[in-house]
Coordinates of C-alpha atoms and ligand atoms in Angstrom, one line a residue:
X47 CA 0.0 0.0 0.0
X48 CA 1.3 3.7 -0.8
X49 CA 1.8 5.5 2.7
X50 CA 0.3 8.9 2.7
X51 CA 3.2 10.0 4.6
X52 CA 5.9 9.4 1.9
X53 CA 4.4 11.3 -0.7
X54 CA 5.8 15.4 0.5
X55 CA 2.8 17.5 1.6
X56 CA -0.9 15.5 1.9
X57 CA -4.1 18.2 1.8
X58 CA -5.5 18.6 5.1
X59 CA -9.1 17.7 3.3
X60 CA -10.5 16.3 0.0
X61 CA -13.0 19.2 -0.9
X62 CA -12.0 19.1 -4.9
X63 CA -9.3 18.5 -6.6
X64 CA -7.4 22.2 -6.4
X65 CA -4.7 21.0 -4.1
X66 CA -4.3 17.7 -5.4
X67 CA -1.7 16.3 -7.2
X68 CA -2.0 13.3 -10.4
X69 CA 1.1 11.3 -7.7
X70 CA -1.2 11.6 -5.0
X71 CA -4.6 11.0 -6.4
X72 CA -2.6 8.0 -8.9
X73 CA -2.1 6.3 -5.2
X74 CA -5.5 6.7 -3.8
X75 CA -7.0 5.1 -7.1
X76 CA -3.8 2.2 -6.0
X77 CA -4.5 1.6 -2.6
X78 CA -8.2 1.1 -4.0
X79 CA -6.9 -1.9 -5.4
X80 CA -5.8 -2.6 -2.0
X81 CA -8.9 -2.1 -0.3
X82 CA -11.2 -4.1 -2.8
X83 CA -9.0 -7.5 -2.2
X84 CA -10.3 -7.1 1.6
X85 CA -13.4 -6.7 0.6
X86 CA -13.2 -10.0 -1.1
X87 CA -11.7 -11.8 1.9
X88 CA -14.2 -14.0 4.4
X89 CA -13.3 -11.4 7.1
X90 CA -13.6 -7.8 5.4
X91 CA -12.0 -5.6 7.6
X92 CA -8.8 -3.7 8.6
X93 CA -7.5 -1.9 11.9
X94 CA -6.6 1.0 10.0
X95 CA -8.8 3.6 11.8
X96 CA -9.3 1.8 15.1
X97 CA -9.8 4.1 18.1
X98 CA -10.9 6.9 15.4
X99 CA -14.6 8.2 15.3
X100 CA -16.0 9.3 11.6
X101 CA -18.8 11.8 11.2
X102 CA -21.1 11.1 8.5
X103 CA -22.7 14.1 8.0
X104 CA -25.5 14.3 5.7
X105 CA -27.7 17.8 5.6
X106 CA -29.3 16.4 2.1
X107 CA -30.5 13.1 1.0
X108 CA -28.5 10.5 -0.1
X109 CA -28.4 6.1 -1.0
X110 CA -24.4 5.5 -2.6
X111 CA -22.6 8.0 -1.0
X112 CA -23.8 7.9 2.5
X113 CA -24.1 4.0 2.8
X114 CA -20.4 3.3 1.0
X115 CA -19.2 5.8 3.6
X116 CA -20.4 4.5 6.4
X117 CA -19.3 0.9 5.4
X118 CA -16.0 2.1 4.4
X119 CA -15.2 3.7 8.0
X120 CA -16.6 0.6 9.4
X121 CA -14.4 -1.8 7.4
X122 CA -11.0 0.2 8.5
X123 CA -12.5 -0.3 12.0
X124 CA -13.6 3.3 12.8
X125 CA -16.5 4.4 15.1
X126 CA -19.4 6.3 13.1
X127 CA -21.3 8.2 13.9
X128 CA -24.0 8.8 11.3
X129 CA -26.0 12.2 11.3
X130 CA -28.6 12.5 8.9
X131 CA -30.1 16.3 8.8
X132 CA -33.5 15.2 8.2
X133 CA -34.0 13.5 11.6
X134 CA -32.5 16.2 13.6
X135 CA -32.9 19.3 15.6
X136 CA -31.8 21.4 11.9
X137 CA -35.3 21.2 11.1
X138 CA -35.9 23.2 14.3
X139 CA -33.7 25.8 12.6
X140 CA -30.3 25.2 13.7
X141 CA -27.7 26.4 12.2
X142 CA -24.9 24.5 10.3
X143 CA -22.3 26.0 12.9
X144 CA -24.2 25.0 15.9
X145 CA -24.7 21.8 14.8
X146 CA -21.0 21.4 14.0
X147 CA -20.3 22.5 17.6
X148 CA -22.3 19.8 19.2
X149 CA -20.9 17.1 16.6
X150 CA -17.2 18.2 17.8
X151 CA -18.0 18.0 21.3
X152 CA -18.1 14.3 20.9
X153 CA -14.5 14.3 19.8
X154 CA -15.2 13.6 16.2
X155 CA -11.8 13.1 14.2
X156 CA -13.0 13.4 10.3
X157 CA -16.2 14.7 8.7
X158 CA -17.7 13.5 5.7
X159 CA -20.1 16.3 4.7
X160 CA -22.8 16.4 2.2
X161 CA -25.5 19.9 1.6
X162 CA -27.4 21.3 -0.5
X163 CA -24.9 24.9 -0.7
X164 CA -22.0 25.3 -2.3
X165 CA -18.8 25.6 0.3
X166 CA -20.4 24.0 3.0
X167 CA -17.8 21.0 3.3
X168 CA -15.9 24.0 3.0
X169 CA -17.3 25.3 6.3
X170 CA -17.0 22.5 7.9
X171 CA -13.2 22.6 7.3
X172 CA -12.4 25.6 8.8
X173 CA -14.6 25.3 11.9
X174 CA -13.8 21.9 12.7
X175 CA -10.2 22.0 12.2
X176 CA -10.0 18.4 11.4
X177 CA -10.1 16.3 8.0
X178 CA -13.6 16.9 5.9
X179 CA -14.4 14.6 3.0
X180 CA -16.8 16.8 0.7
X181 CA -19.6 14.2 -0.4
X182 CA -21.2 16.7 -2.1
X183 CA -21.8 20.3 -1.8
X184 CA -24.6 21.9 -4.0
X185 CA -23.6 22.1 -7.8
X186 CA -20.0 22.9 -7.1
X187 CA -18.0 19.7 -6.2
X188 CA -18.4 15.4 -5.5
X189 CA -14.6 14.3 -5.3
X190 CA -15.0 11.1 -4.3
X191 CA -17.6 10.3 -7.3
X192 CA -15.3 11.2 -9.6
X193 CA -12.5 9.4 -7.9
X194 CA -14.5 5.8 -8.0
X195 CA -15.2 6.9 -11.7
X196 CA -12.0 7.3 -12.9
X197 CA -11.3 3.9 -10.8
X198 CA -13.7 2.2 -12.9
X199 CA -12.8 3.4 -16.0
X200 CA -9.1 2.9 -14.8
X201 CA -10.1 -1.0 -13.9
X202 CA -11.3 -1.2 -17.6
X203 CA -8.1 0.3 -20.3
X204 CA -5.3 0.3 -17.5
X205 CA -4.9 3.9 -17.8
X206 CA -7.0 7.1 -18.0
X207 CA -4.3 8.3 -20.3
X208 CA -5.0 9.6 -23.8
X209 CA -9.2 8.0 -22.9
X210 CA -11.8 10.4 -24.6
X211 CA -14.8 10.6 -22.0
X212 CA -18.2 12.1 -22.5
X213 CA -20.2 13.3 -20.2
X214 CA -24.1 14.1 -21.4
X215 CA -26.8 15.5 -19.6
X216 CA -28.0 18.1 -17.4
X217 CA -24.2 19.4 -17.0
X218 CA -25.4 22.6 -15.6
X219 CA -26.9 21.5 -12.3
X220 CA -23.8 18.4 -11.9
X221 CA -21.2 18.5 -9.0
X222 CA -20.7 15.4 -10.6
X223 CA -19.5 16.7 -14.0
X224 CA -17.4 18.9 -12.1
X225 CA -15.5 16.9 -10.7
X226 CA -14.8 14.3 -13.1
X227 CA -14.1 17.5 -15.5
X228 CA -11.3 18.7 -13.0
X229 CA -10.3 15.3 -12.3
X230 CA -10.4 13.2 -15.5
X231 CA -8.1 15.6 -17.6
X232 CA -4.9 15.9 -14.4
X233 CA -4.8 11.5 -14.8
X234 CA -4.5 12.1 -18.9
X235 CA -7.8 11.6 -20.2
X236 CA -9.9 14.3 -22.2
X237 CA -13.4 15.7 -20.9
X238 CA -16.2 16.4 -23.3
X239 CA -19.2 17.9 -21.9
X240 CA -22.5 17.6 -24.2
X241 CA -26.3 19.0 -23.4
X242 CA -28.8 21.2 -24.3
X243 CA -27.4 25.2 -24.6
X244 CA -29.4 25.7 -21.6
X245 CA -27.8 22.8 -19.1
X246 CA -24.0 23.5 -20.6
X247 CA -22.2 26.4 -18.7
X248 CA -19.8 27.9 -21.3
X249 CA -17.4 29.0 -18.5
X250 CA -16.5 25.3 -18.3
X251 CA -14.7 25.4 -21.5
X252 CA -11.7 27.1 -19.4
X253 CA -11.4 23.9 -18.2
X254 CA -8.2 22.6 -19.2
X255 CA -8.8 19.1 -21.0
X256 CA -12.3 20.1 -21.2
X257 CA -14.7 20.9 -24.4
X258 CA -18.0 21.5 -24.7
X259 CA -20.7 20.7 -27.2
X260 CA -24.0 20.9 -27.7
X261 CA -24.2 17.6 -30.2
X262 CA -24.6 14.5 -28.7
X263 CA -22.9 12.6 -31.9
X264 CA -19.8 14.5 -32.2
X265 CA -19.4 13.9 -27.8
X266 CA -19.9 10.4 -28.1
X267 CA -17.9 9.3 -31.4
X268 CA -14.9 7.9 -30.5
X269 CA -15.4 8.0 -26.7
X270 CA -14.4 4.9 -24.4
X271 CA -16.9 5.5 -21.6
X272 CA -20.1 7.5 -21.9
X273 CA -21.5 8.7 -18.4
X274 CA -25.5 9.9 -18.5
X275 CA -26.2 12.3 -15.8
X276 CA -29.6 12.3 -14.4
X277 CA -32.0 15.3 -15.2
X278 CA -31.8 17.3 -11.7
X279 CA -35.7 18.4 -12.3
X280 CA -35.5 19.3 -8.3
X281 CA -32.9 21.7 -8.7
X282 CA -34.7 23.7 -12.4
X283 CA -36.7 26.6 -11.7
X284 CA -38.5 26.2 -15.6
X285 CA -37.5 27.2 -18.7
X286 CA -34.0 24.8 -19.2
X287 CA -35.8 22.0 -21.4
X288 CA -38.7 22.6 -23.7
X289 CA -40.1 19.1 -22.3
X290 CA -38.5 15.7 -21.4
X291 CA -39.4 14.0 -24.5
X292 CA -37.6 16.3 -26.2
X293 CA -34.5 16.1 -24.1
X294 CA -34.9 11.8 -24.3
X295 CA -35.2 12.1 -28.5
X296 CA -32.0 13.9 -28.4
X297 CA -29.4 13.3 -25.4
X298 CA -30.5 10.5 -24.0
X299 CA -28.0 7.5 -23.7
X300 CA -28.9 4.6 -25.6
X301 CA -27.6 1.8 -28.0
X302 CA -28.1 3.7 -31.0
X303 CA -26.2 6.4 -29.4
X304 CA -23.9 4.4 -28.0
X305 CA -22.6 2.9 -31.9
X306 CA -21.2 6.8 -32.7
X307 CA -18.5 5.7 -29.1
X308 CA -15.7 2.7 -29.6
X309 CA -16.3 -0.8 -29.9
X310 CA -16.8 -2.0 -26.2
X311 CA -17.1 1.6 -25.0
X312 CA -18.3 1.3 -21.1
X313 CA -21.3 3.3 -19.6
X314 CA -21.6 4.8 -16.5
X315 CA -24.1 6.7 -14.4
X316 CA -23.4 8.5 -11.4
X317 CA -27.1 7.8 -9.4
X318 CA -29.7 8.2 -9.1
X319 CA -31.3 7.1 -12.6
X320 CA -34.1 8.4 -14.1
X321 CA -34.5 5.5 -16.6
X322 CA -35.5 5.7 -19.7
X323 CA -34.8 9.8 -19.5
X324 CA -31.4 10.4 -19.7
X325 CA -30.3 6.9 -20.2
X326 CA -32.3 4.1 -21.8
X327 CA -33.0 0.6 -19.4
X328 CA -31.0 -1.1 -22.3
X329 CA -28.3 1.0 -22.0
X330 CA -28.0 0.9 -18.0
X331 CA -28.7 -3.2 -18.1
X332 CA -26.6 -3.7 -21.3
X333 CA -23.4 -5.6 -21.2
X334 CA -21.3 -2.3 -21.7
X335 CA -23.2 -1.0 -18.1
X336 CA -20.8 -0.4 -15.5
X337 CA -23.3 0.9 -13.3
X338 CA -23.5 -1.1 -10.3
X339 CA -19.5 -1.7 -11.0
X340 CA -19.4 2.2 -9.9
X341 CA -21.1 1.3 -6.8
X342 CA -18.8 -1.1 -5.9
X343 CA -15.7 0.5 -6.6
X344 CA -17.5 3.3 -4.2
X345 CA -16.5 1.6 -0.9
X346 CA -12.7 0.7 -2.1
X347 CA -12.2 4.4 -3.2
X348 CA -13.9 5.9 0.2
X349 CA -11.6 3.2 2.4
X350 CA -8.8 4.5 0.5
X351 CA -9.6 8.5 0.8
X352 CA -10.3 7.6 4.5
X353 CA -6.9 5.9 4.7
X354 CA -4.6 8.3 2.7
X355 CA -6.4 11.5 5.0
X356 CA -6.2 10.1 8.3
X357 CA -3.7 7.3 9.0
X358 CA -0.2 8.5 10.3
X359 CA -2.1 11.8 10.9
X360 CA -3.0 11.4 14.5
Ligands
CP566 N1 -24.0 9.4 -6.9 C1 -24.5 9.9 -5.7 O1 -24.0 10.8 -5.1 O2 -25.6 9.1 -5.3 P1 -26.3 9.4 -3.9 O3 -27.0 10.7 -4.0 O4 -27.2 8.2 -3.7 O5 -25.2 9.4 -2.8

């Protein structure tokens, strides 16, 4: 396993990728490797984090990342403690701070946070003074869903070097596309982002690695993996799409689609699906699906994000 320790300065936190090096992310996606052979063992865990306690702290809904977390911690033989916002005293109005305050009173020693704003992981950071994980923070940033998706893709060519990777959907709204957009491109693949005018942000184009386009076609020809994003209809205030069927006739991921990308192309979705929108059931149950592969990978990428911030820190 790569030590975090040998490897010159580590980030304090994994909130994107700004700080983060290709060496240091190339040995989280490693020690993945590492961390998937215990999961295959009778016995799947490790004493890597014993005697450390991991917040999970979720102030918006989640399945993948919150459960793959919690598992994760729990396989390197952390305490959790799981805090979902929902069932708690923030929908008596307390604020994110005073929350924080009573979660670090029980001697927490990393944070995973998900919310619904922007910089909140951010937050979190600074007030806490201890390692935060971003699972999520509004549109801006999901590190660690870009990290298992570069693993997969990784797992299938060897290398993300010289890969062509297009991204389609409802780019706009995606901390997803983000991340794999600021990610993808530093490992040595390019990025291209496709969807309607209205869901494509032309500011991403300063990406480096990155293009845009608006045609599904020209994204897709070529590409080795093709990742559908799902329609965020909960976060569109009207007037992006003039209607789903629309959308579906022209972006959505499908087979025909899917013969413009190269032979044996693989297809990813981040989650949640809206099938049959933005991807096709043949498409996401199809022999080039690496859907539930992503899942997988999720836990092996978050025990190795866990291990690279926090052992030989304490
Ligand atoms: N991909 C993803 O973040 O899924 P969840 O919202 O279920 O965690």
């Amino acid at each position: 396993m790569n030590s975090p320790t040998s490897m010159g300065t580590r980030p304090p936190h994994l909130l994107d990728f700004q700080d983060w090096t290709p060496e240091r992310l190339g040995a989280i996606l490693d020690n993945a490797d590492t961390m998937l052979q215990v999961l295959d063992r009778p016995v799947k865990k490790v004493p890597a984090l014993q005697g450390l306690t991991v917040c999970n702290a979720f102030f918006e809904n989640s399945t993948r990342t919150r459960t793959s977390f919690e598992l994760a911690a729990r396989r390197m033989s952390a305490d959790v403690l799981t805090f979902a916002a929902g069932a708690s005293s923030v929908s008596k109005g307390e604020s994110l701070r005073d929350t924080l305050e009573v979660l670090t009173s029980y001697k927490v020693d990393a944070y995973i946070v998900r919310h619904h704003a922007a910089g909140a992981a951010h937050l979190v950071a600074r007030y806490s003074g201890k390692p935060v994980i971003n699972a999520g923070d509004g549109r801006r940033a999901h590190p660690t869903q870009a990290l298992l998706d570069a693993y997969t893709i990784r797992q299938e060519y060897g290398s993300l070097e010289g890969k062509k990777i297009a991204i389609l959907g409802d780019v706009r709204h995606s901390r997803v596309a983000r991340s794999n957009a600021e990610l993808l491109p530093k490992l040595g693949a390019q990025v291209v982002l496709c969807g309607p005018a209205t869901l494509l942000p032309p500011g991403l184009a300063q990406m480096p690695g990155v293009t845009l386009t608006t045609n599904p076609k020209e994204a897709v020809r070529g590409a080795h993996a093709v990742m559908a994003l799902r329609l965020q209809r909960e976060r569109m205030s009207g007037g992006f799409l003039g209607s789903l069927q629309e959308y579906a006739d022209t972006y959505q991921v499908n087979d025909t689609l899917l013969g413009e990308a190269e032979s044996g192309a693989i297809v990813l979705h981040p989650g949640p699906m809206n099938r049959d929108l933005e991807i096709s059931s043949d498409a996401a149950d199809g022999p080039q699906s690496r859907i539930l592969k992503q899942v997988e990978n999720g836990q092996a990428i978050r025990m190795s994000v866990l291990y690279h911030l926090l052992v030989g820190r304490n």
